[in-house]
Amino acid sequence: MGNDRALVRRPSPLLADGLITHIERVPVDVRLAERQWQQYVDALRAAGWSVVEVPEIDECPDGVFIEDTMVVYRDQRSDSIGANPAPVAVIARSGADERRPEAAEAERAVAAQGYRIERINEPGTLDGGDVLKIGSTVYVGLGGRTNQAGIDQLRGHLEPLGANVIAVPVSKVLHLKSAVTALPDGTVIGYEPLVDDPAAFKSYLAVPEEAGSHVVLLGEDRLLMAASAPKSAELFCELGYTPVVVDISEFEKLEGCVTCLSVRLRT
Ligand SMILES: CN(C)C(=N)NCCC[C@H](N)C(=O)O
């Protein structure tokens, strides 16, 4: 696993006021959310990840969804050409104005981890949750929080590092990664009713539950996923993977999922 690290941020006391776009508001139990967040962090640690806590931002109810503050990328070609440039963190400019203050401390934290900083600037908007990386292929959801200018700027930052940035439509859910993530072999997984265009992906597998489309790759064959997708967990077991299950019910009430609660800094 090497020196893999994950940035996380504790939930705000105002978590229950977090944004919702595609679902009905239901009460959030903030105490329970705090325990669930701790279990999520413990699961990362148990899988060998070092956890770096970004200072809390109490005034931002959605601050815990730290994934949205940035996109990190490492030049995949560096080994072959013998160079070792610093990986980049492209600091997002959220499509939700009220979430923009979340980025400053996250930027400081990722810079302290040795990342070179670039930024999405006005008129661009981009949320990290709209970006799905599979090797050097970078899918970016267009339609919700991320606009074309945001995608063009991201392309400008990542393509010189060997990435191929591909825009895909997102209209049925908040972020691209609300609809799809990917297994370790690169297969994109999605819950069909919420995926705009399954044909946009080279290799695609339908899963039986919405939350089954969200996995964090913990290393080797382990997949961090939500307890709300037991049938998908079974499917992943049949495919030879090992699900590591966490209950994140309170974050799901705010359109969160397992990916949103951390930024993974892979080596
Ligand atoms: C992949 N996903 C879903 C994310 N990266 N972020 C979820 C943010 C949820 C928050 N209430 C909001 O509306 O911004």
mmCIF file of N, CA and C in Angstrom, residues 112-210:
data_model
loop_
_atom_site.group_PDB
_atom_site.id
_atom_site.type_symbol
_atom_site.label_atom_id
_atom_site.label_comp_id
_atom_site.label_asym_id
_atom_site.label_seq_id
_atom_site.Cartn_x
_atom_site.Cartn_y
_atom_site.Cartn_z
ATOM 1 N N ALA A 112 0.447 20.717 1.841
ATOM 2 C CA ALA A 112 1.369 20.210 2.868
ATOM 3 C C ALA A 112 1.741 18.744 2.625
ATOM 4 N N GLN A 113 0.955 18.059 1.817
ATOM 5 C CA GLN A 113 1.263 16.658 1.471
ATOM 6 C C GLN A 113 2.136 16.572 0.215
ATOM 7 N N GLY A 114 2.596 17.723 -0.275
ATOM 8 C CA GLY A 114 3.535 17.719 -1.403
ATOM 9 C C GLY A 114 2.875 17.876 -2.761
ATOM 10 N N TYR A 115 1.620 18.272 -2.781
ATOM 11 C CA TYR A 115 0.918 18.433 -4.063
ATOM 12 C C TYR A 115 1.114 19.843 -4.606
ATOM 13 N N ARG A 116 1.324 19.926 -5.905
ATOM 14 C CA ARG A 116 1.367 21.203 -6.611
ATOM 15 C C ARG A 116 -0.072 21.673 -6.776
ATOM 16 N N ILE A 117 -0.314 22.956 -6.591
ATOM 17 C CA ILE A 117 -1.700 23.453 -6.610
ATOM 18 C C ILE A 117 -2.025 24.155 -7.931
ATOM 19 N N GLU A 118 -3.160 23.779 -8.505
ATOM 20 C CA GLU A 118 -3.755 24.529 -9.615
ATOM 21 C C GLU A 118 -5.194 24.809 -9.194
ATOM 22 N N ARG A 119 -5.887 25.651 -9.958
ATOM 23 C CA ARG A 119 -7.252 26.023 -9.535
ATOM 24 C C ARG A 119 -8.227 26.089 -10.693
ATOM 25 N N ILE A 120 -9.480 25.808 -10.400
ATOM 26 C CA ILE A 120 -10.573 26.126 -11.318
ATOM 27 C C ILE A 120 -10.991 27.567 -11.001
ATOM 28 N N ASN A 121 -11.006 28.392 -12.016
ATOM 29 C CA ASN A 121 -11.327 29.813 -11.817
ATOM 30 C C ASN A 121 -12.634 30.176 -12.512
ATOM 31 N N GLU A 122 -13.244 31.275 -12.067
ATOM 32 C CA GLU A 122 -14.440 31.820 -12.687
ATOM 33 C C GLU A 122 -14.210 32.012 -14.204
ATOM 34 N N PRO A 123 -15.094 31.675 -15.088
ATOM 35 C CA PRO A 123 -16.481 31.254 -14.855
ATOM 36 C C PRO A 123 -16.632 29.744 -14.659
ATOM 37 N N GLY A 124 -15.510 29.060 -14.498
ATOM 38 C CA GLY A 124 -15.596 27.607 -14.343
ATOM 39 C C GLY A 124 -16.187 27.213 -12.998
ATOM 40 N N THR A 125 -16.962 26.137 -13.002
ATOM 41 C CA THR A 125 -17.359 25.504 -11.744
ATOM 42 C C THR A 125 -17.068 24.021 -11.889
ATOM 43 N N LEU A 126 -16.701 23.413 -10.798
ATOM 44 C CA LEU A 126 -16.412 21.980 -10.803
ATOM 45 C C LEU A 126 -16.448 21.488 -9.364
ATOM 46 N N ASP A 127 -17.084 20.350 -9.141
ATOM 47 C CA ASP A 127 -17.067 19.684 -7.833
ATOM 48 C C ASP A 127 -16.282 18.381 -8.004
ATOM 49 N N GLY A 128 -15.440 18.068 -7.041
ATOM 50 C CA GLY A 128 -14.640 16.839 -7.137
ATOM 51 C C GLY A 128 -15.490 15.589 -7.326
ATOM 52 N N GLY A 129 -16.713 15.609 -6.811
ATOM 53 C CA GLY A 129 -17.605 14.453 -6.946
ATOM 54 C C GLY A 129 -18.004 14.174 -8.386
ATOM 55 N N ASP A 130 -17.730 15.128 -9.277
ATOM 56 C CA ASP A 130 -18.049 14.939 -10.694
ATOM 57 C C ASP A 130 -16.902 14.305 -11.472
ATOM 58 N N VAL A 131 -15.836 13.937 -10.794
ATOM 59 C CA VAL A 131 -14.652 13.457 -11.507
ATOM 60 C C VAL A 131 -14.340 12.012 -11.117
ATOM 61 N N LEU A 132 -14.368 11.153 -12.107
ATOM 62 C CA LEU A 132 -14.066 9.725 -11.900
ATOM 63 C C LEU A 132 -12.813 9.385 -12.695
ATOM 64 N N LYS A 133 -11.751 8.993 -11.970
ATOM 65 C CA LYS A 133 -10.483 8.667 -12.639
ATOM 66 C C LYS A 133 -10.341 7.150 -12.725
ATOM 67 N N ILE A 134 -9.989 6.701 -13.915
ATOM 68 C CA ILE A 134 -9.687 5.278 -14.097
ATOM 69 C C ILE A 134 -8.369 5.230 -14.854
ATOM 70 N N GLY A 135 -7.285 4.994 -14.149
ATOM 71 C CA GLY A 135 -5.969 5.122 -14.769
ATOM 72 C C GLY A 135 -5.814 6.546 -15.281
ATOM 73 N N SER A 136 -5.442 6.684 -16.552
ATOM 74 C CA SER A 136 -5.253 8.031 -17.088
ATOM 75 C C SER A 136 -6.524 8.573 -17.760
ATOM 76 N N THR A 137 -7.603 7.796 -17.690
ATOM 77 C CA THR A 137 -8.882 8.298 -18.220
ATOM 78 C C THR A 137 -9.619 9.032 -17.102
ATOM 79 N N VAL A 138 -10.035 10.250 -17.404
ATOM 80 C CA VAL A 138 -10.703 11.070 -16.390
ATOM 81 C C VAL A 138 -12.078 11.460 -16.931
ATOM 82 N N TYR A 139 -13.113 10.817 -16.401
ATOM 83 C CA TYR A 139 -14.482 11.158 -16.792
ATOM 84 C C TYR A 139 -14.947 12.331 -15.920
ATOM 85 N N VAL A 140 -15.608 13.299 -16.552
ATOM 86 C CA VAL A 140 -16.112 14.445 -15.785
ATOM 87 C C VAL A 140 -17.586 14.646 -16.119
ATOM 88 N N GLY A 141 -18.398 14.698 -15.080
ATOM 89 C CA GLY A 141 -19.835 14.877 -15.261
ATOM 90 C C GLY A 141 -20.167 16.327 -15.582
ATOM 91 N N LEU A 142 -20.956 16.508 -16.612
ATOM 92 C CA LEU A 142 -21.387 17.843 -17.023
ATOM 93 C C LEU A 142 -22.891 17.922 -16.848
ATOM 94 N N GLY A 143 -23.371 18.966 -16.169
ATOM 95 C CA GLY A 143 -24.819 19.106 -16.105
ATOM 96 C C GLY A 143 -25.335 19.544 -14.749
ATOM 97 N N GLY A 144 -24.610 19.273 -13.700
ATOM 98 C CA GLY A 144 -25.081 19.657 -12.373
ATOM 99 C C GLY A 144 -24.197 20.765 -11.824
ATOM 100 N N ARG A 145 -23.251 20.389 -10.988
ATOM 101 C CA ARG A 145 -22.367 21.367 -10.343
ATOM 102 C C ARG A 145 -21.161 21.755 -11.206
ATOM 103 N N THR A 146 -20.923 21.009 -12.262
ATOM 104 C CA THR A 146 -19.733 21.251 -13.083
ATOM 105 C C THR A 146 -20.149 21.758 -14.451
ATOM 106 N N ASN A 147 -19.534 22.881 -14.880
ATOM 107 C CA ASN A 147 -19.905 23.414 -16.196
ATOM 108 C C ASN A 147 -18.786 23.179 -17.227
ATOM 109 N N GLN A 148 -19.063 23.548 -18.464
ATOM 110 C CA GLN A 148 -18.105 23.278 -19.547
ATOM 111 C C GLN A 148 -16.778 24.008 -19.301
ATOM 112 N N ALA A 149 -16.860 25.243 -18.782
ATOM 113 C CA ALA A 149 -15.614 25.983 -18.514
ATOM 114 C C ALA A 149 -14.783 25.251 -17.456
ATOM 115 N N GLY A 150 -15.451 24.686 -16.466
ATOM 116 C CA GLY A 150 -14.735 23.920 -15.427
ATOM 117 C C GLY A 150 -14.038 22.713 -16.038
ATOM 118 N N ILE A 151 -14.743 22.040 -16.938
ATOM 119 C CA ILE A 151 -14.147 20.849 -17.583
ATOM 120 C C ILE A 151 -12.961 21.265 -18.458
ATOM 121 N N ASP A 152 -13.118 22.364 -19.203
ATOM 122 C CA ASP A 152 -12.024 22.812 -20.074
ATOM 123 C C ASP A 152 -10.783 23.154 -19.237
ATOM 124 N N GLN A 153 -11.014 23.807 -18.101
ATOM 125 C CA GLN A 153 -9.867 24.160 -17.251
ATOM 126 C C GLN A 153 -9.214 22.917 -16.668
ATOM 127 N N LEU A 154 -10.048 21.957 -16.245
ATOM 128 C CA LEU A 154 -9.475 20.717 -15.700
ATOM 129 C C LEU A 154 -8.638 20.018 -16.776
ATOM 130 N N ARG A 155 -9.176 19.990 -17.986
ATOM 131 C CA ARG A 155 -8.437 19.372 -19.105
ATOM 132 C C ARG A 155 -7.080 20.069 -19.295
ATOM 133 N N GLY A 156 -7.104 21.394 -19.211
ATOM 134 C CA GLY A 156 -5.859 22.163 -19.375
ATOM 135 C C GLY A 156 -4.819 21.801 -18.319
ATOM 136 N N HIS A 157 -5.288 21.453 -17.109
ATOM 137 C CA HIS A 157 -4.349 21.088 -16.033
ATOM 138 C C HIS A 157 -3.892 19.633 -16.139
ATOM 139 N N LEU A 158 -4.768 18.740 -16.585
ATOM 140 C CA LEU A 158 -4.440 17.307 -16.504
ATOM 141 C C LEU A 158 -3.885 16.719 -17.796
ATOM 142 N N GLU A 159 -4.299 17.258 -18.940
ATOM 143 C CA GLU A 159 -3.830 16.610 -20.179
ATOM 144 C C GLU A 159 -2.313 16.701 -20.359
ATOM 145 N N PRO A 160 -1.649 17.792 -19.949
ATOM 146 C CA PRO A 160 -0.179 17.798 -20.058
ATOM 147 C C PRO A 160 0.465 16.687 -19.208
ATOM 148 N N LEU A 161 -0.285 16.144 -18.267
ATOM 149 C CA LEU A 161 0.240 15.056 -17.422
ATOM 150 C C LEU A 161 -0.154 13.682 -17.981
ATOM 151 N N GLY A 162 -0.719 13.672 -19.178
ATOM 152 C CA GLY A 162 -1.021 12.395 -19.820
ATOM 153 C C GLY A 162 -2.451 11.922 -19.649
ATOM 154 N N ALA A 163 -3.300 12.738 -19.015
ATOM 155 C CA ALA A 163 -4.695 12.308 -18.803
ATOM 156 C C ALA A 163 -5.522 12.531 -20.068
ATOM 157 N N ASN A 164 -6.547 11.709 -20.215
ATOM 158 C CA ASN A 164 -7.524 11.895 -21.287
ATOM 159 C C ASN A 164 -8.841 12.273 -20.609
ATOM 160 N N VAL A 165 -9.246 13.532 -20.719
ATOM 161 C CA VAL A 165 -10.424 14.032 -20.006
ATOM 162 C C VAL A 165 -11.654 13.912 -20.906
ATOM 163 N N ILE A 166 -12.660 13.202 -20.413
ATOM 164 C CA ILE A 166 -13.857 12.921 -21.225
ATOM 165 C C ILE A 166 -15.099 13.429 -20.478
ATOM 166 N N ALA A 167 -15.837 14.329 -21.099
ATOM 167 C CA ALA A 167 -17.070 14.829 -20.472
ATOM 168 C C ALA A 167 -18.207 13.834 -20.700
ATOM 169 N N VAL A 168 -18.985 13.585 -19.653
ATOM 170 C CA VAL A 168 -20.154 12.703 -19.779
ATOM 171 C C VAL A 168 -21.356 13.403 -19.133
ATOM 172 N N PRO A 169 -22.557 13.140 -19.650
ATOM 173 C CA PRO A 169 -23.720 13.856 -19.114
ATOM 174 C C PRO A 169 -24.134 13.345 -17.728
ATOM 175 N N VAL A 170 -24.589 14.274 -16.888
ATOM 176 C CA VAL A 170 -25.159 13.915 -15.575
ATOM 177 C C VAL A 170 -26.405 14.762 -15.384
ATOM 178 N N SER A 171 -27.573 14.109 -15.328
ATOM 179 C CA SER A 171 -28.792 14.900 -15.131
ATOM 180 C C SER A 171 -29.705 14.322 -14.052
ATOM 181 N N LYS A 172 -29.454 13.070 -13.655
ATOM 182 C CA LYS A 172 -30.429 12.413 -12.768
ATOM 183 C C LYS A 172 -30.002 12.401 -11.314
ATOM 184 N N VAL A 173 -28.734 12.713 -11.072
ATOM 185 C CA VAL A 173 -28.194 12.689 -9.705
ATOM 186 C C VAL A 173 -27.311 13.910 -9.518
ATOM 187 N N LEU A 174 -26.824 14.085 -8.285
ATOM 188 C CA LEU A 174 -26.043 15.277 -7.962
ATOM 189 C C LEU A 174 -24.724 15.336 -8.721
ATOM 190 N N HIS A 175 -23.956 14.275 -8.618
ATOM 191 C CA HIS A 175 -22.599 14.251 -9.176
ATOM 192 C C HIS A 175 -22.413 13.010 -10.033
ATOM 193 N N LEU A 176 -21.389 13.032 -10.873
ATOM 194 C CA LEU A 176 -21.086 11.817 -11.650
ATOM 195 C C LEU A 176 -20.885 10.620 -10.727
ATOM 196 N N LYS A 177 -20.154 10.837 -9.615
ATOM 197 C CA LYS A 177 -19.890 9.703 -8.716
ATOM 198 C C LYS A 177 -21.073 9.365 -7.815
ATOM 199 N N SER A 178 -22.196 10.107 -7.937
ATOM 200 C CA SER A 178 -23.453 9.630 -7.340
ATOM 201 C C SER A 178 -24.016 8.525 -8.216
ATOM 202 N N ALA A 179 -23.653 8.540 -9.500
ATOM 203 C CA ALA A 179 -24.214 7.583 -10.464
ATOM 204 C C ALA A 179 -23.282 6.407 -10.720
ATOM 205 N N VAL A 180 -21.983 6.676 -10.817
ATOM 206 C CA VAL A 180 -21.033 5.604 -11.171
ATOM 207 C C VAL A 180 -19.704 5.782 -10.442
ATOM 208 N N THR A 181 -19.083 4.639 -10.118
ATOM 209 C CA THR A 181 -17.664 4.625 -9.737
ATOM 210 C C THR A 181 -17.060 3.443 -10.501
ATOM 211 N N ALA A 182 -15.902 2.957 -10.080
ATOM 212 C CA ALA A 182 -15.289 1.880 -10.861
ATOM 213 C C ALA A 182 -14.637 0.846 -9.958
ATOM 214 N N LEU A 183 -14.648 -0.394 -10.430
ATOM 215 C CA LEU A 183 -13.982 -1.494 -9.733
ATOM 216 C C LEU A 183 -12.472 -1.428 -10.028
ATOM 217 N N PRO A 184 -11.679 -2.185 -9.275
ATOM 218 C CA PRO A 184 -10.223 -2.122 -9.497
ATOM 219 C C PRO A 184 -9.802 -2.472 -10.926
ATOM 220 N N ASP A 185 -10.580 -3.283 -11.635
ATOM 221 C CA ASP A 185 -10.193 -3.633 -13.014
ATOM 222 C C ASP A 185 -10.675 -2.587 -14.028
ATOM 223 N N GLY A 186 -11.239 -1.490 -13.553
ATOM 224 C CA GLY A 186 -11.647 -0.411 -14.455
ATOM 225 C C GLY A 186 -13.097 -0.499 -14.913
ATOM 226 N N THR A 187 -13.798 -1.562 -14.536
ATOM 227 C CA THR A 187 -15.216 -1.662 -14.913
ATOM 228 C C THR A 187 -16.014 -0.587 -14.180
ATOM 229 N N VAL A 188 -16.743 0.198 -14.943
ATOM 230 C CA VAL A 188 -17.588 1.237 -14.334
ATOM 231 C C VAL A 188 -18.867 0.566 -13.832
ATOM 232 N N ILE A 189 -19.255 0.887 -12.599
ATOM 233 C CA ILE A 189 -20.469 0.289 -12.031
ATOM 234 C C ILE A 189 -21.506 1.376 -11.800
ATOM 235 N N GLY A 190 -22.752 1.045 -12.136
ATOM 236 C CA GLY A 190 -23.807 2.040 -11.980
ATOM 237 C C GLY A 190 -25.165 1.393 -11.786
ATOM 238 N N TYR A 191 -26.037 2.126 -11.157
ATOM 239 C CA TYR A 191 -27.426 1.693 -10.982
ATOM 240 C C TYR A 191 -28.185 2.290 -12.170
ATOM 241 N N GLU A 192 -28.568 1.400 -13.065
ATOM 242 C CA GLU A 192 -29.039 1.797 -14.404
ATOM 243 C C GLU A 192 -30.014 2.994 -14.437
ATOM 244 N N PRO A 193 -31.062 3.011 -13.560
ATOM 245 C CA PRO A 193 -32.020 4.121 -13.687
ATOM 246 C C PRO A 193 -31.399 5.505 -13.475
ATOM 247 N N LEU A 194 -30.214 5.548 -12.891
ATOM 248 C CA LEU A 194 -29.616 6.859 -12.588
ATOM 249 C C LEU A 194 -28.432 7.219 -13.472
ATOM 250 N N VAL A 195 -28.109 6.347 -14.416
ATOM 251 C CA VAL A 195 -26.951 6.608 -15.282
ATOM 252 C C VAL A 195 -27.452 7.174 -16.610
ATOM 253 N N ASP A 196 -26.992 8.361 -16.971
ATOM 254 C CA ASP A 196 -27.475 8.986 -18.214
ATOM 255 C C ASP A 196 -27.092 8.174 -19.439
ATOM 256 N N ASP A 197 -25.814 7.780 -19.514
ATOM 257 C CA ASP A 197 -25.346 7.134 -20.740
ATOM 258 C C ASP A 197 -24.321 6.041 -20.432
ATOM 259 N N PRO A 198 -24.806 4.822 -20.114
ATOM 260 C CA PRO A 198 -23.866 3.736 -19.808
ATOM 261 C C PRO A 198 -22.870 3.493 -20.939
ATOM 262 N N ALA A 199 -23.283 3.800 -22.180
ATOM 263 C CA ALA A 199 -22.413 3.545 -23.335
ATOM 264 C C ALA A 199 -21.207 4.493 -23.367
ATOM 265 N N ALA A 200 -21.226 5.520 -22.512
ATOM 266 C CA ALA A 200 -20.094 6.447 -22.473
ATOM 267 C C ALA A 200 -18.838 5.777 -21.909
ATOM 268 N N PHE A 201 -19.026 4.639 -21.235
ATOM 269 C CA PHE A 201 -17.885 4.009 -20.555
ATOM 270 C C PHE A 201 -17.432 2.765 -21.309
ATOM 271 N N LYS A 202 -16.104 2.550 -21.330
ATOM 272 C CA LYS A 202 -15.546 1.438 -22.109
ATOM 273 C C LYS A 202 -16.078 0.103 -21.618
ATOM 274 N N SER A 203 -16.164 -0.056 -20.300
ATOM 275 C CA SER A 203 -16.627 -1.318 -19.732
ATOM 276 C C SER A 203 -17.587 -0.968 -18.599
ATOM 277 N N TYR A 204 -18.775 -1.554 -18.619
ATOM 278 C CA TYR A 204 -19.832 -1.107 -17.695
ATOM 279 C C TYR A 204 -20.580 -2.305 -17.116
ATOM 280 N N LEU A 205 -20.878 -2.251 -15.834
ATOM 281 C CA LEU A 205 -21.640 -3.315 -15.168
ATOM 282 C C LEU A 205 -22.759 -2.684 -14.346
ATOM 283 N N ALA A 206 -23.993 -3.172 -14.554
ATOM 284 C CA ALA A 206 -25.120 -2.649 -13.767
ATOM 285 C C ALA A 206 -25.130 -3.321 -12.396
ATOM 286 N N VAL A 207 -25.407 -2.542 -11.355
ATOM 287 C CA VAL A 207 -25.543 -3.088 -9.997
ATOM 288 C C VAL A 207 -26.998 -2.914 -9.554
ATOM 289 N N PRO A 208 -27.438 -3.742 -8.576
ATOM 290 C CA PRO A 208 -28.865 -3.763 -8.258
ATOM 291 C C PRO A 208 -29.363 -2.660 -7.323
ATOM 292 N N GLU A 209 -28.466 -1.844 -6.771
ATOM 293 C CA GLU A 209 -28.917 -0.793 -5.840
ATOM 294 C C GLU A 209 -28.171 0.505 -6.126
ATOM 295 N N GLU A 210 -28.816 1.613 -5.809
ATOM 296 C CA GLU A 210 -28.175 2.916 -6.035
ATOM 297 C C GLU A 210 -26.830 2.995 -5.292
#
